[in-house]
Tab-separated table of C-alpha atoms in Angstrom:
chain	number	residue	atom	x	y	z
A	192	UNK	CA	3.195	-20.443	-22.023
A	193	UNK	CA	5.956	-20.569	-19.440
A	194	UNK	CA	6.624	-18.253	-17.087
A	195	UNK	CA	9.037	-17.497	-14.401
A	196	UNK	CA	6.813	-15.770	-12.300
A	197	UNK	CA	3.150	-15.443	-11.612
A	198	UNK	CA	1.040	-12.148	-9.949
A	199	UNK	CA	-2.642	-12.931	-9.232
A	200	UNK	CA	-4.595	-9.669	-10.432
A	201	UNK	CA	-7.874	-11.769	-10.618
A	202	UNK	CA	-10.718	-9.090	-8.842
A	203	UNK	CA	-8.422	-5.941	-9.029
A	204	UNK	CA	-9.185	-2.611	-11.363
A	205	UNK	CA	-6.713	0.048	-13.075
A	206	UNK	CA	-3.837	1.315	-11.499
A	207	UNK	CA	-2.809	-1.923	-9.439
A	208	UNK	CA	-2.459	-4.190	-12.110
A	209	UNK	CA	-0.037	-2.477	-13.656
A	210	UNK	CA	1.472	-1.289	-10.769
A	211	UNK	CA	2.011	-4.675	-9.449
A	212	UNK	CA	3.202	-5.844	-12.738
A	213	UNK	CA	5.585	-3.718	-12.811
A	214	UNK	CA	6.793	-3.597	-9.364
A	215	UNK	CA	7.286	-8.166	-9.481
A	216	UNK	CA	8.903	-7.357	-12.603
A	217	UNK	CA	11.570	-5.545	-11.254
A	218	UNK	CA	12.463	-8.798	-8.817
A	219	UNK	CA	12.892	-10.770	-12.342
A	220	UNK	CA	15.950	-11.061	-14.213
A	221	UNK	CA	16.323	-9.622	-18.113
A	222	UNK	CA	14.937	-12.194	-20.141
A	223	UNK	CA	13.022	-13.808	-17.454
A	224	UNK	CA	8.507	-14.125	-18.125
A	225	UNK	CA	6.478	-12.675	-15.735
A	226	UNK	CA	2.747	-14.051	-16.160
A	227	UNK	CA	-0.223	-11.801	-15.187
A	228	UNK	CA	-3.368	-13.138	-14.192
A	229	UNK	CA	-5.867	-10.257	-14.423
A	230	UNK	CA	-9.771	-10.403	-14.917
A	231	UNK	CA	-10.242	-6.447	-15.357
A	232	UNK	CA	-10.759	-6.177	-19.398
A	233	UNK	CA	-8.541	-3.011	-19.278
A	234	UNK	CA	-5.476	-4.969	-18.824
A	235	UNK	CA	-5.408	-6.035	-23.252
A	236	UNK	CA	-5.030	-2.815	-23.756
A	237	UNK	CA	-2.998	-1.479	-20.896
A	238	UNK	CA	-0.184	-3.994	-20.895
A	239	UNK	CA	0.452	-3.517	-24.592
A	240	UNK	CA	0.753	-0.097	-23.698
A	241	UNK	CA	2.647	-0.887	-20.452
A	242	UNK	CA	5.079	-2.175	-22.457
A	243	UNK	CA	5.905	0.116	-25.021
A	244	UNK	CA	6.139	3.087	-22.962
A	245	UNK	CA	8.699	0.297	-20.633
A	246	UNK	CA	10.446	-1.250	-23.598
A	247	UNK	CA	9.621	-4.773	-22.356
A	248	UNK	CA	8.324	-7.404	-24.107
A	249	UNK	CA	5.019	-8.400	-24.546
A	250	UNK	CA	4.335	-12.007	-25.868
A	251	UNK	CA	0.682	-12.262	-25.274
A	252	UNK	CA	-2.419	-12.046	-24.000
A	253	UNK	CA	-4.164	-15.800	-23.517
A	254	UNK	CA	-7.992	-14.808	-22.856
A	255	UNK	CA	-10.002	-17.340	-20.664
A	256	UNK	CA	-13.107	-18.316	-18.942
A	257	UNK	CA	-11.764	-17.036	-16.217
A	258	UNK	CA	-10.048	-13.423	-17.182
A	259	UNK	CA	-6.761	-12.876	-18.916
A	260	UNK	CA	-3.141	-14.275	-18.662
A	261	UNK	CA	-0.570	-11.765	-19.889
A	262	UNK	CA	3.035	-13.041	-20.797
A	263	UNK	CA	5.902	-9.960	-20.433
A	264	UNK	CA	9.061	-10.622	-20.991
A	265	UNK	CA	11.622	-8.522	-18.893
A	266	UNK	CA	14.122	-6.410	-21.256
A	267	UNK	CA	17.927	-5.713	-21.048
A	268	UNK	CA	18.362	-2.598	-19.538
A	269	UNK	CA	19.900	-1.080	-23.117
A	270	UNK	CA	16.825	-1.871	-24.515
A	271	UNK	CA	14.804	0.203	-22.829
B	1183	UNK	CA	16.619	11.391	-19.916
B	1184	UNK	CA	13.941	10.282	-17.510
B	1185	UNK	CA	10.065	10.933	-18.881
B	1186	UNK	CA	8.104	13.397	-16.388
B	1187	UNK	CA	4.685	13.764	-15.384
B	1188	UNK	CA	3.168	16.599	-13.706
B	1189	UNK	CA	0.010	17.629	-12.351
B	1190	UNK	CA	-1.625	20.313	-10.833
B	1191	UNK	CA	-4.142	18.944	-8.530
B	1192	UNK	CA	-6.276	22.457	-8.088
B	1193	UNK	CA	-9.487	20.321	-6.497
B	1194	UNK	CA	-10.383	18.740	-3.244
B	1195	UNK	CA	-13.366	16.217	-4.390
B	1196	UNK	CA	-12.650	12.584	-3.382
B	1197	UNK	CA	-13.224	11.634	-6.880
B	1198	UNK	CA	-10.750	14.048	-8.288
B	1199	UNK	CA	-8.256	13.488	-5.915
B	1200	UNK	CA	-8.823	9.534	-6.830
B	1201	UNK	CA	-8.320	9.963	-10.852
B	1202	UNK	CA	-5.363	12.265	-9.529
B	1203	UNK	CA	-3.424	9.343	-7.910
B	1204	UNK	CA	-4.518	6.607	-10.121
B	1205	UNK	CA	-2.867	8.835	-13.096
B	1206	UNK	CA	0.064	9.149	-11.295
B	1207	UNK	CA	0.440	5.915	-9.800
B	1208	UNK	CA	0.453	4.359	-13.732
B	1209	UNK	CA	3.043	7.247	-14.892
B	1210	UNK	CA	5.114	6.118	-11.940
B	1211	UNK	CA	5.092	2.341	-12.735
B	1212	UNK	CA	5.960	3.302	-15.968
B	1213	UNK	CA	9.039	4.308	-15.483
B	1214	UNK	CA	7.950	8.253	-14.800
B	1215	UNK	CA	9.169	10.404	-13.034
B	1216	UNK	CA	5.937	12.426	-11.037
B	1217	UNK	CA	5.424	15.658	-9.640
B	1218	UNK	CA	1.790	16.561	-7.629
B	1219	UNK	CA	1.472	20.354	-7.447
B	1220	UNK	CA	-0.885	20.545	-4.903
B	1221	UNK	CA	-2.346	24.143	-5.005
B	1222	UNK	CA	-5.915	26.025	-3.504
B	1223	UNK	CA	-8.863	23.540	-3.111
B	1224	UNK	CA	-6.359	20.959	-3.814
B	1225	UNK	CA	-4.221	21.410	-0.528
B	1226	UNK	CA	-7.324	19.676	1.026
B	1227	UNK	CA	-5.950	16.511	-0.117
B	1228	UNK	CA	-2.302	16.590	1.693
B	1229	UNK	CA	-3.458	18.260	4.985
B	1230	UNK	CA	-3.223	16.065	8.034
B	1231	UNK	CA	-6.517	14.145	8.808
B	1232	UNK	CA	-6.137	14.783	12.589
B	1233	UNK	CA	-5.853	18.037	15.256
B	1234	UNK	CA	-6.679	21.702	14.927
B	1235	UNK	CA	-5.541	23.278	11.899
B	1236	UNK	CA	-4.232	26.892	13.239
B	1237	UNK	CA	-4.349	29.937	12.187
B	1238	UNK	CA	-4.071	34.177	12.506
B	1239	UNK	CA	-7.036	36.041	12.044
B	1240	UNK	CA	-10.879	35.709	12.103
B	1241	UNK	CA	-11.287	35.191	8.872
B	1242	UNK	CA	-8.666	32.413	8.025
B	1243	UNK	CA	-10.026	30.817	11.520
B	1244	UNK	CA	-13.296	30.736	10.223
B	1245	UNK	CA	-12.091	29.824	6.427
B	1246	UNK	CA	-10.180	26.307	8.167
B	1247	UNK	CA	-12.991	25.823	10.397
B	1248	UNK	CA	-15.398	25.673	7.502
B	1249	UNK	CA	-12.933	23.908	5.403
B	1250	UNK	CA	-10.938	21.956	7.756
B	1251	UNK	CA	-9.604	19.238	4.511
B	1252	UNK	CA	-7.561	16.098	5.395
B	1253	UNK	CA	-7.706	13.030	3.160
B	1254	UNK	CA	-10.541	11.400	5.452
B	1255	UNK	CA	-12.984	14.409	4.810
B	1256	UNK	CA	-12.661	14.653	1.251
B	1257	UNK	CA	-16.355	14.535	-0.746
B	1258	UNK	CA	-17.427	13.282	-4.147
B	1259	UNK	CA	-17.929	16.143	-6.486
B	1260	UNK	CA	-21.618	14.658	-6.904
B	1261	UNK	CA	-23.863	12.733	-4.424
B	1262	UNK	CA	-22.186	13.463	-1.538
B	1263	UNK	CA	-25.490	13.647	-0.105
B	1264	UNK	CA	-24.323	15.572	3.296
B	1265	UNK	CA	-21.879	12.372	3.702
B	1266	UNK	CA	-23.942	8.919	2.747
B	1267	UNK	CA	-22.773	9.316	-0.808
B	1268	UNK	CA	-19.322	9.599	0.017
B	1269	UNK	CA	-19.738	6.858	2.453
B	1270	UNK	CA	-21.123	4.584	-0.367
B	1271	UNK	CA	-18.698	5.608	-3.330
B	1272	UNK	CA	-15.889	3.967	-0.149
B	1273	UNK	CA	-18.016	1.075	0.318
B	1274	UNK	CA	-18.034	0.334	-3.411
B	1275	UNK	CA	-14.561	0.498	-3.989
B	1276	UNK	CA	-13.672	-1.756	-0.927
B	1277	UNK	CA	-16.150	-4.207	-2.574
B	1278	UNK	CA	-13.839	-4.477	-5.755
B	1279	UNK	CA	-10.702	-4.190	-3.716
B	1280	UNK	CA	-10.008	-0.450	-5.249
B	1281	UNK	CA	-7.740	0.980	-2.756
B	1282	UNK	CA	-8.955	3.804	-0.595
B	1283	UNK	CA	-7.545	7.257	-1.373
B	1284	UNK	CA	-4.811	6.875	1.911
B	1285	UNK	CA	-3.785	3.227	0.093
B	1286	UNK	CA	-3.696	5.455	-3.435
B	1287	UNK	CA	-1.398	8.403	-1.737
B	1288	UNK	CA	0.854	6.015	0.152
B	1289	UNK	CA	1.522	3.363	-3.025
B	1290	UNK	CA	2.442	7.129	-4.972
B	1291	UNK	CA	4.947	7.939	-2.451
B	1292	UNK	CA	6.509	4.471	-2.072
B	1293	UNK	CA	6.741	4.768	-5.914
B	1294	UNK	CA	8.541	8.135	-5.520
B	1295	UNK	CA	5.794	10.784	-7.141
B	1296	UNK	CA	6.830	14.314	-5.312
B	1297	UNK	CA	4.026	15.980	-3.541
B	1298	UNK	CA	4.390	20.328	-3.547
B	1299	UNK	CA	2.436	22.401	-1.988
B	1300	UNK	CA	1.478	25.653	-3.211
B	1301	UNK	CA	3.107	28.136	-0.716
B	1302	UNK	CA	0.730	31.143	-1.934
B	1303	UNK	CA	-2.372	29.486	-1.242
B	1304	UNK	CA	-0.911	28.562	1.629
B	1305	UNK	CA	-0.442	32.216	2.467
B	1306	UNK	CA	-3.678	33.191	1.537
B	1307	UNK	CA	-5.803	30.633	3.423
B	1308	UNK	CA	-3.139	31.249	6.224
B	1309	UNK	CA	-2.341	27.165	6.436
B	1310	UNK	CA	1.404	26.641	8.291
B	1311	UNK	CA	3.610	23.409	7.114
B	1312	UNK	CA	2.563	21.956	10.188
B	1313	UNK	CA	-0.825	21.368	8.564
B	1314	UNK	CA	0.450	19.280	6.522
B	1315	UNK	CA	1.198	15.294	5.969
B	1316	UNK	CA	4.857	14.657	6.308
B	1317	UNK	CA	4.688	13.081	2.900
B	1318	UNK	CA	4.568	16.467	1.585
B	1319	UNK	CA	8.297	17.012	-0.288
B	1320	UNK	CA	8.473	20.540	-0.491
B	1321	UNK	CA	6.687	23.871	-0.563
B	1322	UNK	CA	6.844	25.959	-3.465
B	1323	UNK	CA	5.487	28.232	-6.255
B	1324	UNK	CA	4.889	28.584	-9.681
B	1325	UNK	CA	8.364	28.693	-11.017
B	1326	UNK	CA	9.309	25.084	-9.369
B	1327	UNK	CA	6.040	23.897	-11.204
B	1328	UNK	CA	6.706	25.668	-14.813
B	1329	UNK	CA	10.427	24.160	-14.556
B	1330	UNK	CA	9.122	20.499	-14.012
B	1331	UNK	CA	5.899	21.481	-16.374
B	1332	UNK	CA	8.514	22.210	-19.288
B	1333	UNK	CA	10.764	18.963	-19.039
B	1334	UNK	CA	7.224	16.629	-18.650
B	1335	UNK	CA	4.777	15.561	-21.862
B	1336	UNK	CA	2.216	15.066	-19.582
B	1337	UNK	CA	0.741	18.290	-17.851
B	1338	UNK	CA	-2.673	17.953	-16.024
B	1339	UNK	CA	-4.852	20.404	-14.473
B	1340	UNK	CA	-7.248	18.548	-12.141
């Protein structure tokens, strides 16, 4: 998948993840893909939930031999 | 209207204090707005690592002698082992690059979660502001928790 940006999580637990996730995301533009590269297992179920209690869009989770890569889309601001 | 989060950190164990921030630190970059009531044990946490810690009477001296908190001192609720527990719960956590509990407080406050302190434990323990972090946003009581408490789905008592 394409992305516009990329945030190496590989090694790093619950919060900072997510935390770093969301703080890149807020560089991005509406619309833009942020990728995630994460290796904790947490992160398939805490980016879905990221992103509903967020409103952005997740567009999946690509599972690998070495960890995760998570695809969020960055949402209009009215559609949060 | 903005979602809130608030929590009553009543405890001064490392590992409470820990689950504390990392809760708060994921409402935070989710958009929530987060207020740390800070309150007896708990006050531990957001006193100032270094210097005396003053105060009137014998037995408050004696109390903040005894007890002296500050974020470097805190202990794991189990196998603190008189301080090589502690020491190896830290050593862990660098080893899989989980921030230590400084790291954890100062990411919460660059994300904008409030830290209170409970003015009546204050009182009682005799503890001054001066004891305190500078982090610390305000002093305050019960009412200034209940108010936030009401507005916020998420109420924890740690």
């Amino acid at each position: 998948m394409k992305a516009d940006a990329t945030l190496d999580c590989i090694g790093l637990y619950c919060p900072l993840p997510i935390a770093q996730a969301a703080k890149k995301l807020r560089e991005l533009e509406a619309g833009q893909v942020l990728e995630v590269l994460a290796d904790d297992e947490g992160i398939k179920e805490d980016m879905p939930a990221w992103c509903h209690m967020t409103g952005n869009e997740l567009l999946g989770i690509e599972e690998g031999p070495e960890g995760y890569k998570v695809y969020v889309r960055k949402a209009k601001e009215r559609d949060r | 209207m903005q979602k809130k989060v608030t929590l009553v950190v009543f405890s001064s164990e490392l590992d409470k204090a820990l689950a504390a921030f990392n809760i708060a630190i994921g409402a935070a970059s989710a958009g929530m707005e987060v207020s740390m009531f800070f309150t007896f044990w708990g006050l531990d946490i957001i006193k100032r690592s270094e210097g005396r810690i003053r105060s009137q009477g014998i037995m408050r001296r004696m109390l903040n002698r005894m007890n002296r908190g500050g974020s470097k001192r805190l202990r794991l609720s189990k196998f603190h082992m008189m301080g090589p527990g502690t020491w190896m719960m830290k050593r862990l956590m660098k080893d899989v690059k989980f921030p230590q509990i400084e790291e954890l407080m100062a990411m919460a406050k660059e994300m904008g979660v409030k830290f209170i302190a409970c003015t009546t434990s204050m009182g009682i323990m005799g503890i001054g502001k001066e004891a305190f972090i500078p982090e610390v946003d305000s002093f305050a009581g019960v009412a200034t928790y209940l108010a936030e408490a009401e507005e916020a789905k998420v109420n924890l008592f740690i």
